[in-house]
Every structure is written in C-alpha cells, then in structure tokens.
Coordinates of C-alpha atoms (C1' of nucleotides) in Angstrom, one line a residue:
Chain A
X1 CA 0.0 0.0 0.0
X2 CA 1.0 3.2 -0.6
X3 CA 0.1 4.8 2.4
X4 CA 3.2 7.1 3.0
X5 CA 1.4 10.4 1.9
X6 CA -2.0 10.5 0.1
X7 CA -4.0 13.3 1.4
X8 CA -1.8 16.4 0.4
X9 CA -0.4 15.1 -2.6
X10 CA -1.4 16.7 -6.3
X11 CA 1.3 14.1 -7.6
X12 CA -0.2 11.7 -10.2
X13 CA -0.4 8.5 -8.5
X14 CA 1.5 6.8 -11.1
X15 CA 4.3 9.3 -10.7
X16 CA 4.5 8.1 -6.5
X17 CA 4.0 4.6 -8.2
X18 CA 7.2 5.3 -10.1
X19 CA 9.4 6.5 -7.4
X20 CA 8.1 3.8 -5.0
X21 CA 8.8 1.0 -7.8
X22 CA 12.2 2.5 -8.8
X23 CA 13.5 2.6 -5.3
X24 CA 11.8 -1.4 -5.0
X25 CA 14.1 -1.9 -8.0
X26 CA 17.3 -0.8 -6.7
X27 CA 16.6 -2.4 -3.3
X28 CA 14.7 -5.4 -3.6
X29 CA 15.3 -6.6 -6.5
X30 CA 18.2 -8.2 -9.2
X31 CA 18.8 -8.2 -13.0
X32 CA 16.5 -10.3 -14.8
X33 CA 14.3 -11.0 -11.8
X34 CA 10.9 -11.3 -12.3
X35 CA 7.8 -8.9 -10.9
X36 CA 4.6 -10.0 -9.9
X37 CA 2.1 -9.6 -12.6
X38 CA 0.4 -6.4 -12.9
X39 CA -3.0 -7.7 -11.5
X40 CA -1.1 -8.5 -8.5
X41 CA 0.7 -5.4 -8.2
X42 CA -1.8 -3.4 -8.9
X43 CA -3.9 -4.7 -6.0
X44 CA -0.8 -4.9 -3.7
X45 CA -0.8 -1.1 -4.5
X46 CA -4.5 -0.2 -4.8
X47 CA -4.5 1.3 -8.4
X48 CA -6.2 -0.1 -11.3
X49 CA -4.2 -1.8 -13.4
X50 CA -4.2 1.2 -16.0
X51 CA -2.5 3.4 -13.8
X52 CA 0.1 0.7 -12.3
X53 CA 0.7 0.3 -16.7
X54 CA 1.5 3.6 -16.4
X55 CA 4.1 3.8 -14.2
X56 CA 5.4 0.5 -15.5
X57 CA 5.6 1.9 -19.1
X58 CA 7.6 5.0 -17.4
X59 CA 10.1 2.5 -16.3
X60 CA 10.3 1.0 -19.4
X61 CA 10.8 3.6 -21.1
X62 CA 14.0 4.6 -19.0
X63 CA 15.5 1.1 -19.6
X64 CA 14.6 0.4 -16.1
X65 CA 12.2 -2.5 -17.3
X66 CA 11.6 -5.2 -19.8
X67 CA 8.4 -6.0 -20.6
X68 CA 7.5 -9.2 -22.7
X69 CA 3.6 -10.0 -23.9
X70 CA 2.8 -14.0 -22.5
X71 CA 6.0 -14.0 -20.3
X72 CA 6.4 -11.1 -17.5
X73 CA 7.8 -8.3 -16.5
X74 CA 11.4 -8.7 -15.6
X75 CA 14.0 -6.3 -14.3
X76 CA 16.5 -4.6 -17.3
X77 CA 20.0 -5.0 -17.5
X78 CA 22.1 -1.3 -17.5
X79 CA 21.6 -0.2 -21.2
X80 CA 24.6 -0.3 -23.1
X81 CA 26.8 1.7 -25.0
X82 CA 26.4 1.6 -28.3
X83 CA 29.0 4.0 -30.6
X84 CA 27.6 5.3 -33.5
X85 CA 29.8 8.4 -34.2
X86 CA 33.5 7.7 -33.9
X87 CA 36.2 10.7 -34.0
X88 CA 37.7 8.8 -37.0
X89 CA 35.1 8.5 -39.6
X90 CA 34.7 5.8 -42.0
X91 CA 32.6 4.1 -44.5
X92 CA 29.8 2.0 -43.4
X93 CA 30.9 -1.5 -43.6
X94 CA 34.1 -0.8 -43.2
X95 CA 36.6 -4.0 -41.4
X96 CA 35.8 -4.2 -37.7
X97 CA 32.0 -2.9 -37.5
X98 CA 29.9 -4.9 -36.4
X99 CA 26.7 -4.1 -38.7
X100 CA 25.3 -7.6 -40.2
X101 CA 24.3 -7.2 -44.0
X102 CA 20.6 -8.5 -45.0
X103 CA 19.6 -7.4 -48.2
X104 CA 20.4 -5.3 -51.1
X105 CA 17.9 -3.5 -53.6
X106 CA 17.6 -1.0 -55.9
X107 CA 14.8 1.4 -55.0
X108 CA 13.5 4.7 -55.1
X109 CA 14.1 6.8 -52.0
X110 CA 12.2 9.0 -49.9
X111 CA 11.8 12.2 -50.9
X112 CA 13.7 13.7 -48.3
X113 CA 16.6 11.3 -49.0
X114 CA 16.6 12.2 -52.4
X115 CA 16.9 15.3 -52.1
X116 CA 19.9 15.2 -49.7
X117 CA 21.2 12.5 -52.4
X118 CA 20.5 15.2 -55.2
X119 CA 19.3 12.3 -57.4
X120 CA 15.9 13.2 -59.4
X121 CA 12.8 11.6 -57.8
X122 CA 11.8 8.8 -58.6
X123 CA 15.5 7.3 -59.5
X124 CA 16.6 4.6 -57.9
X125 CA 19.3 4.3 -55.6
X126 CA 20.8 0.8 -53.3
X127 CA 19.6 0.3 -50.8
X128 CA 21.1 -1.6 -48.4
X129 CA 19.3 -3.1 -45.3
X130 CA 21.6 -3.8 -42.0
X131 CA 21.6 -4.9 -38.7
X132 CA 23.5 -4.3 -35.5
X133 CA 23.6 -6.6 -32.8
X134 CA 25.8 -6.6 -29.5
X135 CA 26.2 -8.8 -27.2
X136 CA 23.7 -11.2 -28.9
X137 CA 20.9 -8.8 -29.1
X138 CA 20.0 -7.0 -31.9
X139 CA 19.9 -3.4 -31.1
X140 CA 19.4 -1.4 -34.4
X141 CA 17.8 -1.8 -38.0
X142 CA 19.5 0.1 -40.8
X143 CA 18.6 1.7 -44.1
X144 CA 21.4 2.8 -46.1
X145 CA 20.8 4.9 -48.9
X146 CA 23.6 4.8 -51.4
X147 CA 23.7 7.3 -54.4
X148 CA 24.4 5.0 -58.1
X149 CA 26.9 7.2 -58.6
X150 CA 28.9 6.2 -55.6
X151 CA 29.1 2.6 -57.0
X152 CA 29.9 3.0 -60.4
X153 CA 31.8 -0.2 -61.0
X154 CA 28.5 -2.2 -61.0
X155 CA 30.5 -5.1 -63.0
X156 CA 32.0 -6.0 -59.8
X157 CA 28.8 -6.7 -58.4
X158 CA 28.1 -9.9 -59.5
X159 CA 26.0 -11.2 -56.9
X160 CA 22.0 -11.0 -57.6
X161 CA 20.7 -10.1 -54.5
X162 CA 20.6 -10.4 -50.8
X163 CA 23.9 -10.1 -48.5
X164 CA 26.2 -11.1 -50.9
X165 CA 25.4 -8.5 -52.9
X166 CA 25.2 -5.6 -50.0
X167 CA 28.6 -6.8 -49.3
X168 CA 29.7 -6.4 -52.9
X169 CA 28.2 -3.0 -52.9
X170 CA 29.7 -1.9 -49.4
X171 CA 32.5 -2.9 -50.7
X172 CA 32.8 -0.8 -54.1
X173 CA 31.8 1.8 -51.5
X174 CA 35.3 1.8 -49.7
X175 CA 37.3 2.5 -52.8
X176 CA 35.9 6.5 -52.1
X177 CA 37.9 8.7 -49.8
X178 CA 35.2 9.6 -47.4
X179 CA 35.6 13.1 -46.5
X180 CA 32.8 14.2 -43.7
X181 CA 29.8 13.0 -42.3
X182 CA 26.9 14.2 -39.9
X183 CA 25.2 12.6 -37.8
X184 CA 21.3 13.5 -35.9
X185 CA 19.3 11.9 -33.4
X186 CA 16.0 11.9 -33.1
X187 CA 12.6 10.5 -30.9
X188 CA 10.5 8.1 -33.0
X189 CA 8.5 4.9 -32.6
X190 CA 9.6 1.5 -34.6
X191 CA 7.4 0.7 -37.8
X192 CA 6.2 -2.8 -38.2
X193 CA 9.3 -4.4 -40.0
X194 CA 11.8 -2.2 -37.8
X195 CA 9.9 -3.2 -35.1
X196 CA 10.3 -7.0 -35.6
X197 CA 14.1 -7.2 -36.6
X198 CA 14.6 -5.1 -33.2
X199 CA 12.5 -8.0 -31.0
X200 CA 9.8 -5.0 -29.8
X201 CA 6.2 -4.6 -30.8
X202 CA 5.5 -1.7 -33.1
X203 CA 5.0 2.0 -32.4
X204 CA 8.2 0.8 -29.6
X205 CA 10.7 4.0 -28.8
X206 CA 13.7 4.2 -31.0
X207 CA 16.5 6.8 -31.1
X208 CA 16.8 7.8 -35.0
X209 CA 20.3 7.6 -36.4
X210 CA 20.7 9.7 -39.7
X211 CA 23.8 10.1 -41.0
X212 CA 25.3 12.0 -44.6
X213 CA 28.4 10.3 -45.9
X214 CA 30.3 13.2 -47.6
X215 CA 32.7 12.5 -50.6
X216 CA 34.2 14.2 -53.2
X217 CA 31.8 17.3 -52.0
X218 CA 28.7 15.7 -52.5
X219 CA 26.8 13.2 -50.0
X220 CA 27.3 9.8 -51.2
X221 CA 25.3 7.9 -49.2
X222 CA 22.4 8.0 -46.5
X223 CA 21.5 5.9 -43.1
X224 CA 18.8 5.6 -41.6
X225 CA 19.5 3.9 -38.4
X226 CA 16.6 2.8 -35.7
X227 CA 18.2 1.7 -32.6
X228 CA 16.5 0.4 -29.6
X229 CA 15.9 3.4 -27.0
X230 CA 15.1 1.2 -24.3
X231 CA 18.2 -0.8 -24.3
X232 CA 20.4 1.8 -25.9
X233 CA 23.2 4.2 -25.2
X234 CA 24.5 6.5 -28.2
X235 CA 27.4 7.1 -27.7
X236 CA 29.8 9.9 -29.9
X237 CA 33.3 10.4 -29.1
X238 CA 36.5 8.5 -28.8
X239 CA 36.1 5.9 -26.4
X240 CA 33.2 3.2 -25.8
X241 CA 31.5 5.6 -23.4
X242 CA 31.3 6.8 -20.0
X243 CA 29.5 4.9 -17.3
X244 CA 27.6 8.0 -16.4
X245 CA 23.8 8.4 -15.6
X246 CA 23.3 4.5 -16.4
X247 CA 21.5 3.3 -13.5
X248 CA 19.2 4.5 -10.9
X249 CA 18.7 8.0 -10.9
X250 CA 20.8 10.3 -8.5
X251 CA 20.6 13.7 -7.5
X252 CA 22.1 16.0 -5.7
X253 CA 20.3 17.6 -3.1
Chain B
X1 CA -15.6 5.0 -38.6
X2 CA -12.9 2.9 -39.5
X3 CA -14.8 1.3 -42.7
X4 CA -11.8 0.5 -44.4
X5 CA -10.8 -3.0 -43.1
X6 CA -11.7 -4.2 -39.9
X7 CA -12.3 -7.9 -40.3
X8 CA -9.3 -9.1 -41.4
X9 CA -7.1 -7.2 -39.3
X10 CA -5.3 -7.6 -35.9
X11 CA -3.7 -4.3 -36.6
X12 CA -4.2 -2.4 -33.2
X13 CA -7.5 0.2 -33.5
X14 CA -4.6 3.1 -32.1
X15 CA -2.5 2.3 -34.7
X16 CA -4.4 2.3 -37.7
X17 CA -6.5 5.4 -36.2
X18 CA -2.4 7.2 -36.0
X19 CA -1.7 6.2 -39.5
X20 CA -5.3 7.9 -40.6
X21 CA -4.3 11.0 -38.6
X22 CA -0.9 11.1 -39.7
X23 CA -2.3 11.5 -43.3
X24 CA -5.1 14.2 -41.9
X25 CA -2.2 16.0 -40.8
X26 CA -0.1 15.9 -43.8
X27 CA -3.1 16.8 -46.3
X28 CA -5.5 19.1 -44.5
X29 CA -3.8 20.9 -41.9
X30 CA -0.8 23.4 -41.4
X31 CA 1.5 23.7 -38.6
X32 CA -0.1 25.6 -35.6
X33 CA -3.7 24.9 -36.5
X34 CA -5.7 23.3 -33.6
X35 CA -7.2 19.9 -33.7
X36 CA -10.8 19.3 -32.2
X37 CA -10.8 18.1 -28.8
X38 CA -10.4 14.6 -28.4
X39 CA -13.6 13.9 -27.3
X40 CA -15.3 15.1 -30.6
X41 CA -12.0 13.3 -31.8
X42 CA -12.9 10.2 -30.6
X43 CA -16.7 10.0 -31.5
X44 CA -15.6 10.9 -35.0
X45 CA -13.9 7.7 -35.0
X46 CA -16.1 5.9 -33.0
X47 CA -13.8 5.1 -30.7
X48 CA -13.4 5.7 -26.6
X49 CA -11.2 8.7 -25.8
X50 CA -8.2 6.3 -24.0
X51 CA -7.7 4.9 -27.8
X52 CA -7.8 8.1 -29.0
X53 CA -5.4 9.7 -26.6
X54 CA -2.9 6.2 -27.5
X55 CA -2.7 7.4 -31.1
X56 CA -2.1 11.2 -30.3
X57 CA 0.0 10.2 -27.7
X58 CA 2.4 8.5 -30.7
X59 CA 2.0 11.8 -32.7
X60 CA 3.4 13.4 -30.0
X61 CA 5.6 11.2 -29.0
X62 CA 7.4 11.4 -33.3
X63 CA 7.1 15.9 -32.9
X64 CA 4.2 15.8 -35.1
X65 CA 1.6 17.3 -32.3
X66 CA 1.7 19.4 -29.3
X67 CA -0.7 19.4 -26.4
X68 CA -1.4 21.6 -23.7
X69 CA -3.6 21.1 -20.6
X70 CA -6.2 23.4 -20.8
X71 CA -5.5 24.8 -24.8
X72 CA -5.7 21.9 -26.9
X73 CA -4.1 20.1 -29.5
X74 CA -2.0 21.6 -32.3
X75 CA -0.3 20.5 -35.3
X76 CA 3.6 21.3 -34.7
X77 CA 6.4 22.6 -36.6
X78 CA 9.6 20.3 -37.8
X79 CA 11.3 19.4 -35.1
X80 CA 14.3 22.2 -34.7
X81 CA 18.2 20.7 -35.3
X82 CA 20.3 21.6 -32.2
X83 CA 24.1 20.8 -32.3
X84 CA 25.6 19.2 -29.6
X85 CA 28.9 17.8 -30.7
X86 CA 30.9 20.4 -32.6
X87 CA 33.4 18.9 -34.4
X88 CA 36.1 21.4 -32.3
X89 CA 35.7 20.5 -29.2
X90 CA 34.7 24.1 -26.7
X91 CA 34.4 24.3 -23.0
X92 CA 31.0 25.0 -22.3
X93 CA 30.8 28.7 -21.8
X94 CA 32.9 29.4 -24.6
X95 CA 31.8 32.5 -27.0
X96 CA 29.0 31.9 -28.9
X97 CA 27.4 29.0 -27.1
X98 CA 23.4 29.6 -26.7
X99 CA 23.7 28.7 -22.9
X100 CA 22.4 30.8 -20.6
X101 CA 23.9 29.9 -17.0
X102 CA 21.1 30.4 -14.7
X103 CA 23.0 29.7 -11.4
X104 CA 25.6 28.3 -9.8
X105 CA 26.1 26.5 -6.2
X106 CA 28.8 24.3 -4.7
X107 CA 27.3 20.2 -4.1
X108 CA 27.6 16.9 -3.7
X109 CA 27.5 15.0 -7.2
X110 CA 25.6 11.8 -7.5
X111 CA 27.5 9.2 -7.9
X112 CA 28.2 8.7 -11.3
X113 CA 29.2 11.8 -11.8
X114 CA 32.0 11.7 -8.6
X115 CA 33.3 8.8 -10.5
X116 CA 33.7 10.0 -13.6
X117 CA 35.4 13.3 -12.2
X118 CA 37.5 11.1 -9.7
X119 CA 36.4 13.6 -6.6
X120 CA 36.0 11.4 -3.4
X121 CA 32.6 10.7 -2.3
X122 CA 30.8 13.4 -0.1
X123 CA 32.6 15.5 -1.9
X124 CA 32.1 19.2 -3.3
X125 CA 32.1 20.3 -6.8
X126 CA 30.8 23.1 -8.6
X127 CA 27.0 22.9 -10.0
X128 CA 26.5 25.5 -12.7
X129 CA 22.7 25.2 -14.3
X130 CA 22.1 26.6 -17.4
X131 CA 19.3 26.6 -19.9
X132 CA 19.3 26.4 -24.0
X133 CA 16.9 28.2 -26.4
X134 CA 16.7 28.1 -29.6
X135 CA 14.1 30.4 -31.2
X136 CA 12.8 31.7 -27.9
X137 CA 11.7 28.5 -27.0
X138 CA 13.4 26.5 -23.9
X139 CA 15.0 23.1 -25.5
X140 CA 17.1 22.0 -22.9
X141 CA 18.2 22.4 -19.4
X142 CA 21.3 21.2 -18.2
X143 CA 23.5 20.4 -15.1
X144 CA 27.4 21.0 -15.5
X145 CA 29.5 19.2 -13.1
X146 CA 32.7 21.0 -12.5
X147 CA 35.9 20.0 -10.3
X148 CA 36.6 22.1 -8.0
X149 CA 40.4 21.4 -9.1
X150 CA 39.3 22.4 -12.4
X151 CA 39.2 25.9 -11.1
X152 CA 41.0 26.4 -8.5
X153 CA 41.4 30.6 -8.5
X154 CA 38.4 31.1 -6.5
X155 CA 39.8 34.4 -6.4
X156 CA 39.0 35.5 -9.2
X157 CA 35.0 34.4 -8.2
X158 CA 34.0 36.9 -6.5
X159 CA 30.2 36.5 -7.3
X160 CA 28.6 35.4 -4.4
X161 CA 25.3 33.1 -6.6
X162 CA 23.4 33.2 -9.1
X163 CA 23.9 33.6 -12.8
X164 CA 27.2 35.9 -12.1
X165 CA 29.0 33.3 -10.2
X166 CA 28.0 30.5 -12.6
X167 CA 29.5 32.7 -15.7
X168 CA 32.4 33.4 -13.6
X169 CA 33.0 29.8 -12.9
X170 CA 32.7 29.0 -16.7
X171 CA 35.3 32.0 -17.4
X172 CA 38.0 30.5 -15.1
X173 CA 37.3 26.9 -17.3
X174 CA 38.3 28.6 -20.6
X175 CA 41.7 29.1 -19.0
X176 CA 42.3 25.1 -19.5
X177 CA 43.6 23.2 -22.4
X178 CA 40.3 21.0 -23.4
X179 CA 42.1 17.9 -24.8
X180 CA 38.9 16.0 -25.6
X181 CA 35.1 15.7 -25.2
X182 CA 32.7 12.7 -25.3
X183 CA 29.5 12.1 -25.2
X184 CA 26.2 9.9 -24.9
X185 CA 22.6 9.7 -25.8
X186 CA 19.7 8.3 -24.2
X187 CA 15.9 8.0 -23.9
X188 CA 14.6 9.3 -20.3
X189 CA 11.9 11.4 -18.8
X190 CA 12.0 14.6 -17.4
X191 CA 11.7 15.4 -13.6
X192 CA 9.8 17.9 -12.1
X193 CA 12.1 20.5 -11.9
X194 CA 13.4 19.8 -15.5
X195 CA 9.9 19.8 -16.7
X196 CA 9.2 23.4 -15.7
X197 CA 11.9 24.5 -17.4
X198 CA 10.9 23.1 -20.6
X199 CA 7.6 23.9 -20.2
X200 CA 6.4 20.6 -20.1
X201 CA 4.6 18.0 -17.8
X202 CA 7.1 16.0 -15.6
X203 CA 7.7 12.8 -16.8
X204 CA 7.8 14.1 -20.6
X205 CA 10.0 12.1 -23.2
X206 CA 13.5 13.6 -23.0
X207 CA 16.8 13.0 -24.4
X208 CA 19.5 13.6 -22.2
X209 CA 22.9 13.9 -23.4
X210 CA 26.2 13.5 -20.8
X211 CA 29.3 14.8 -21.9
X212 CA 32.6 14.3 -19.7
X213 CA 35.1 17.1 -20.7
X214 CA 38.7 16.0 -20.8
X215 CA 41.5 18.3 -19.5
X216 CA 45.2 17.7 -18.1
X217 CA 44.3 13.8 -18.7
X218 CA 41.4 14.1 -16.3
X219 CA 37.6 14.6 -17.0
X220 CA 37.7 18.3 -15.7
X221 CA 33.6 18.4 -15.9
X222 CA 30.5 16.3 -16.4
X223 CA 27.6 17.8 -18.3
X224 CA 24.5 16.4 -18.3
X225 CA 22.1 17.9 -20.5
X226 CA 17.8 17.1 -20.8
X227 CA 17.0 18.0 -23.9
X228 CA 13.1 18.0 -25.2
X229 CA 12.7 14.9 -27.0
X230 CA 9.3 16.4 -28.9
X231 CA 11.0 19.3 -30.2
X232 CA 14.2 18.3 -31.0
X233 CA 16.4 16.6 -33.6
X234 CA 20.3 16.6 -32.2
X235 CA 22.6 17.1 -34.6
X236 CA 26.6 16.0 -34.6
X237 CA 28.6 16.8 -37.2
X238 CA 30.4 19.8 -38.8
X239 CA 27.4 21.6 -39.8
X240 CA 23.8 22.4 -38.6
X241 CA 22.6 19.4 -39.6
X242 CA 20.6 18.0 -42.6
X243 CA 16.8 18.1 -43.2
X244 CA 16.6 14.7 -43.5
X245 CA 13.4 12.3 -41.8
X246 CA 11.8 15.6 -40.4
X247 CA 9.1 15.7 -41.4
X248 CA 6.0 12.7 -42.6
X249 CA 7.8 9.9 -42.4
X250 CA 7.7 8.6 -46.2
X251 CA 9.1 5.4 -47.4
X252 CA 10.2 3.8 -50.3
X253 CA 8.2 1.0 -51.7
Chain C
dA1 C1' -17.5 29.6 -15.9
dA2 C1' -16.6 26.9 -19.8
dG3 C1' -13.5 24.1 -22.3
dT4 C1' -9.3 21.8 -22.7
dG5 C1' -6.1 17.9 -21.8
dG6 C1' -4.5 14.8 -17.7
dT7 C1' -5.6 11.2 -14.4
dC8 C1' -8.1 7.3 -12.8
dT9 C1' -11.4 3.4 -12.4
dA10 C1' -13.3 -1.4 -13.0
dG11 C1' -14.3 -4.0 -15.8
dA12 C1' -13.7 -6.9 -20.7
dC13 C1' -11.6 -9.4 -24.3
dC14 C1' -7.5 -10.4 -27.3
dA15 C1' -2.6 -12.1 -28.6
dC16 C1' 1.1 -14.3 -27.3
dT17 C1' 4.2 -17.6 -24.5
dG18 C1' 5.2 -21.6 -22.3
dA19 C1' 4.4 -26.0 -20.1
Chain D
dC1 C1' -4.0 -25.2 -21.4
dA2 C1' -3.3 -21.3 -17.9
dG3 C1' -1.0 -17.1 -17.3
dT4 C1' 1.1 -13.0 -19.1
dG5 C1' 1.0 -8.4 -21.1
dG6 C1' -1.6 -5.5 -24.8
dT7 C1' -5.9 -3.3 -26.2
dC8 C1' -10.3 -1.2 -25.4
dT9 C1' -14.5 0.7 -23.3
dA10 C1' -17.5 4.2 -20.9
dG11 C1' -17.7 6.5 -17.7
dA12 C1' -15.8 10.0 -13.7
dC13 C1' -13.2 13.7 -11.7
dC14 C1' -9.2 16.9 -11.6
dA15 C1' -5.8 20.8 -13.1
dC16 C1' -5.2 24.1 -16.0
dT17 C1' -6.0 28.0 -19.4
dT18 C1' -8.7 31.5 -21.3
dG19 C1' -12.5 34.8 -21.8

DNA sequence: AAGTGGTCTAGACCACTGA
DNA sequence: CAGTGGTCTAGACCACTTG
C-alpha cells in the first residue's frame, strides 16, 4: 500500500508509483528477476491496473524495465553503449564494424533522402538493409541509402541479390575517400518491419540515427538507423562511453 | 468509422487510427492549426477517448503534435536541429554557445558523476545550471558538473550566486587546455524541476545527453544535458545538420 | 465559468508464450 | 491449457487556461 502520503499530494499516482517501484528496484530486487504480474501489483498497490501500466511503461521507457507479452515483466539489465559516431570517420561497412548485412535493392528513396542524395525523384538508388547486434541482441535496423553514382563499378557486383550483394556493394563503396559525415538523433516509434528485426512490438521507442556520408563534395550515401531506445546508449566520441547516468537516478540535493 | 478494413485485421485500432491522422495531418492541416478536442475526436472515429489519446500520444511522442492542458491540440512545426557535438571540441561557456547559466552552487555530485570526475565521495564540486533556447523556446536544461580542481582561482570568483557566479565559474574553465570531449545519448523522462523548465509535464519524453570534458588527462567536468525529446532533432557533425526524416515519415516502396 | 487535456477506475476481451 | 502483457471501453473527476 501506498500509504506514505496520500492526502496532500497533487502528484499523479502513477508518478509516486514510479518513485516507489524504482526505489523497489534498486533495493529489492536483481537483473532479470521477475515482478509480480500487474493484477497483482496493482492490488498490492491499490490502483487499477491502468494506472500501475503507467508507471510500468515510465520505467520501461528509461530502460529500467523489460516487458514481454505472454511471459512477464522482468528487471532490465544497465543499457549499453552503443557507438555510432566515432572521431575517426569511416565508410559503413568498413573492417571491424559490427553491422550484419541483410539485403540489397535497388529502390527509389524517400523524398527527403533524395533530395539530400541530389538524385531526381523517382530514380533509384541501393539500398542496403543492415543490422547491428551486441552482445547477442539486436539493437538497431538500418537503411542505407547509397547514391548509383557512388558505385559505379556495377560489373563487380556480381552477386543477384541479398547479403552477398550488400557486401559487394559496401565494398565498391570503400574505394571512395570519405571526406565528412553528420550525424542526428532523433525520438520516434519503430514501424512494423523495424519493429520485428529489433525483438519490440511496433509504435516501440527508438532513437533515429541519420547520418550523410560526404565525398568528393557531394553526400554519397544515406542511413537511416533505428536503434532500440530502451536498451540503448549512443554514444559519440573516442572511447566506448562513459559509465555516467546509467542506472538508478541520483541527485544532488 | 474505420470502414476501411476491420475484419481481417489484428492491426491495433490506435495504430491504424495514427496512420489515418498522420495523413489528416499531412493533407488538410498546417502547422499551428488546432485539432478538435479529443472527445469530438474520438466520437468521429467511433472510438473511446483512451484509444484516441494512445494514437495522439504516438503523434506526440514522433514531434508531429503538441498538447497543452487546458489549450488543446496543435499541429507542430519540424522538429528544430540543435548541435551538440561540434566537431572542435569548446568548453561550455565558450563565445558563442546559446547557454544561458542560470545559477551556480557548490554540491555533492551523484554518484556517477564523482566517478567520472574522480572527486571522493561526499565531496564538493561546482554545479552551474544553465538553460538552452533556440528560437525563444526553452530546448534544454542542463547540469554542469565542474571539479573544484578544475578551477582552483576562486579568487577571481568573487560573485557570491546566481547567474554571475556561474558565468564566472565558466570564465575560469576557458583558461584550460580542453584535450577532448565525449558524449552519450539516451531516452529518459523529465523530472519535475526539469519539466518546468521546458515547459512541459514532468515525466515528458526527453533525451539527455552527458558529456565528460577532458583536460590535463582528467575529466575536468560532467555535463548532463535534458533536452526535449518532442521538439528536437540533435545534430553532430560539422554543420547544422541536414533536413533529412523531419518531417511525414515517407518510405520507399 | 466553460472548455481543454491529464488522471483514474473497473471492468472486458485479445494475442502471445510456455508447459 | 493457464498465465502473461496488450488493447479497449464508458464512464468520472481533476488541473489548467482562457475569456
């Protein structure tokens, strides 16, 4: 029960539910351990199950919680660090990255990344589908966006379709000196086919990669990068990341 | 009513009603322009208010609406690039910077942060708060971490509080070498006191960035900065960051 | 005071997982 | 199959903004 102050409190009850449940977390409870079902804790807190959802969906959404339909409700692991903007740039699919190629096609973009592509609309470009997995869990969907004119040497892309032909085509891709690129990320919510490669149900937070790859003055290519936000760090900058502001909330004062 | 299909389909009533809205709001509205209230919303479709809210909530959620208690629902503007990761790495403070310190005290760090900037626990450092706009509207508030051996002419601090002290704090920083900068990006929500100052409702999507500032081989200070996750679209990179995935999200085939 | 979005309830049924 | 989280309803009241 959450009897500790009810009377003068405008505070949201799921907001109280919060706090009380993240303080549980960090007491009571271990990685990967399981929580009573939310008809349980619902009653055990005297809230309808709606609100209780609410709380619980805060949580989730600051990687506190994992959440999994027919199974439970189980305690997250610390997110982790993902990089995605090193000091040193280079090509995607360059040695040593650990994107996983999928598929390779030849379509027309969207209009936005046509236009930062300065192809015409509707020309085609490749399009190469990626995904990024760390520690055995996928934790990002990719579309890359690569300008025909980046890949010119289509003869040495034999291979009809699927990886080996993204490979082939990443690889052509390396021959350019890459000479900038820009990142931004953004708030969005995983569409269906993201949404399935990244283990999540759709409309799930993601942080939104985009990244220009600059050469010989014009962009060259174009990701689009959906990476988990429950699970996931960005991180930018020379090393892995900084264990800072991973776990439980602190404050000051 | 949702005529369109609703036999065949296990595709969520929120979802498809979001889909339908996100095409209303492409088509036949313009940015600013209010929405009906939801519960004229929600009879349109035929649908209780809760679903209603769980589509609008997504709409929010991707920057394409904005809601206030007590106003209503309006279409919003392109979510505004901020830069966060220069590619020459500045001191906060430095000339130029759209900061605006707001005040400045002397506390114990949690945790994290006394890790990071290698101060024993219990500990005193410097706590400058500042506050970002962009276009007169608040974007971010942020908490800058600052060793106390980082500046260690207090001398030259003569300013007592308050927004004097803090930008005196930030001159003496300038005085440093900065050697090197990194940073990270998560999902999280906003607390109460972050929420007023970006004029939203506590627990509203945010994207906090922490950045540890490198200096004589140590991390000199600890930024961490709540930026709102609706609004904004953080850019790294040399420039201001390109209009890509803005605005409808479009797809190719 | 009227109108808005925000919170909350007590139910119901569905989709999925695992034994 | 039983148990989980996900969706949905039809109400109610509250907090806030504006005229």
């Amino acid at each position: 029960m959450g009897t500790t102050q009810l009377e003068t409190v405008p505070e949201p009850k799921y907001w109280h539910l919060k706090t009380v449940l993240s303080e549980a977390l960090d007491t009571e409870f271990t990685v990967g351990e399981i929580l009573p079902n939310e008809r349980d804790l619902a009653a055990r807190f005297g809230v309808a199950r709606a609100t209780l959802r609410q709380a619980l969906e805060q949580l989730e959404l600051e990687g506190r919680l994992q959440r999994r339909r027919g199974v439970g409700t189980t305690v997250a692991p610390p997110r982790v660090g993902v990089a995605v903007g090193t000091e040193q740039h280079v090509w995607p699919g360059a040695a040593g990255d650990d994107w996983q190629p999928v598929d390779c096609a030849l379509e027309v973009p969207p209009a936005a990344v046509a236009a930062a592509l300065e192809t015409g609309a509707e020309q085609n470009v490749h399009l190469v589908r990626r995904s990024r997995t760390t520690h055995g869990q996928p934790v990002a969907a990719e579309l890359l966006y690569i300008a025909q004119s980046a890949v010119p040497d289509l003869s040495a892309i034999d291979a009809p379709a699927g990886a080996a032909r993204a490979r082939a085509v990443l690889r052509e891709l390396q021959r350019l000196e890459l000479e900038g690129q820009e990142s931004a990320v953004e708030l969005g919510s995983a569409r269906a086919d993201d949404a399935r490669q990244l283990d999540r149900l759709p409309g799930a937070p993601v942080l939104v990669v985009t990244t220009r790859y600059i050469a010989e003055g014009r962009t060259a290519a174009v990701s689009v990068a959906t990476y988990r936000a429950d699970t996931c760090r960005l991180t930018f900058g020379d090393s892995g990341g900084v264990e800072i502001h991973q776990g439980p909330e602190r404050r000051a004062s």
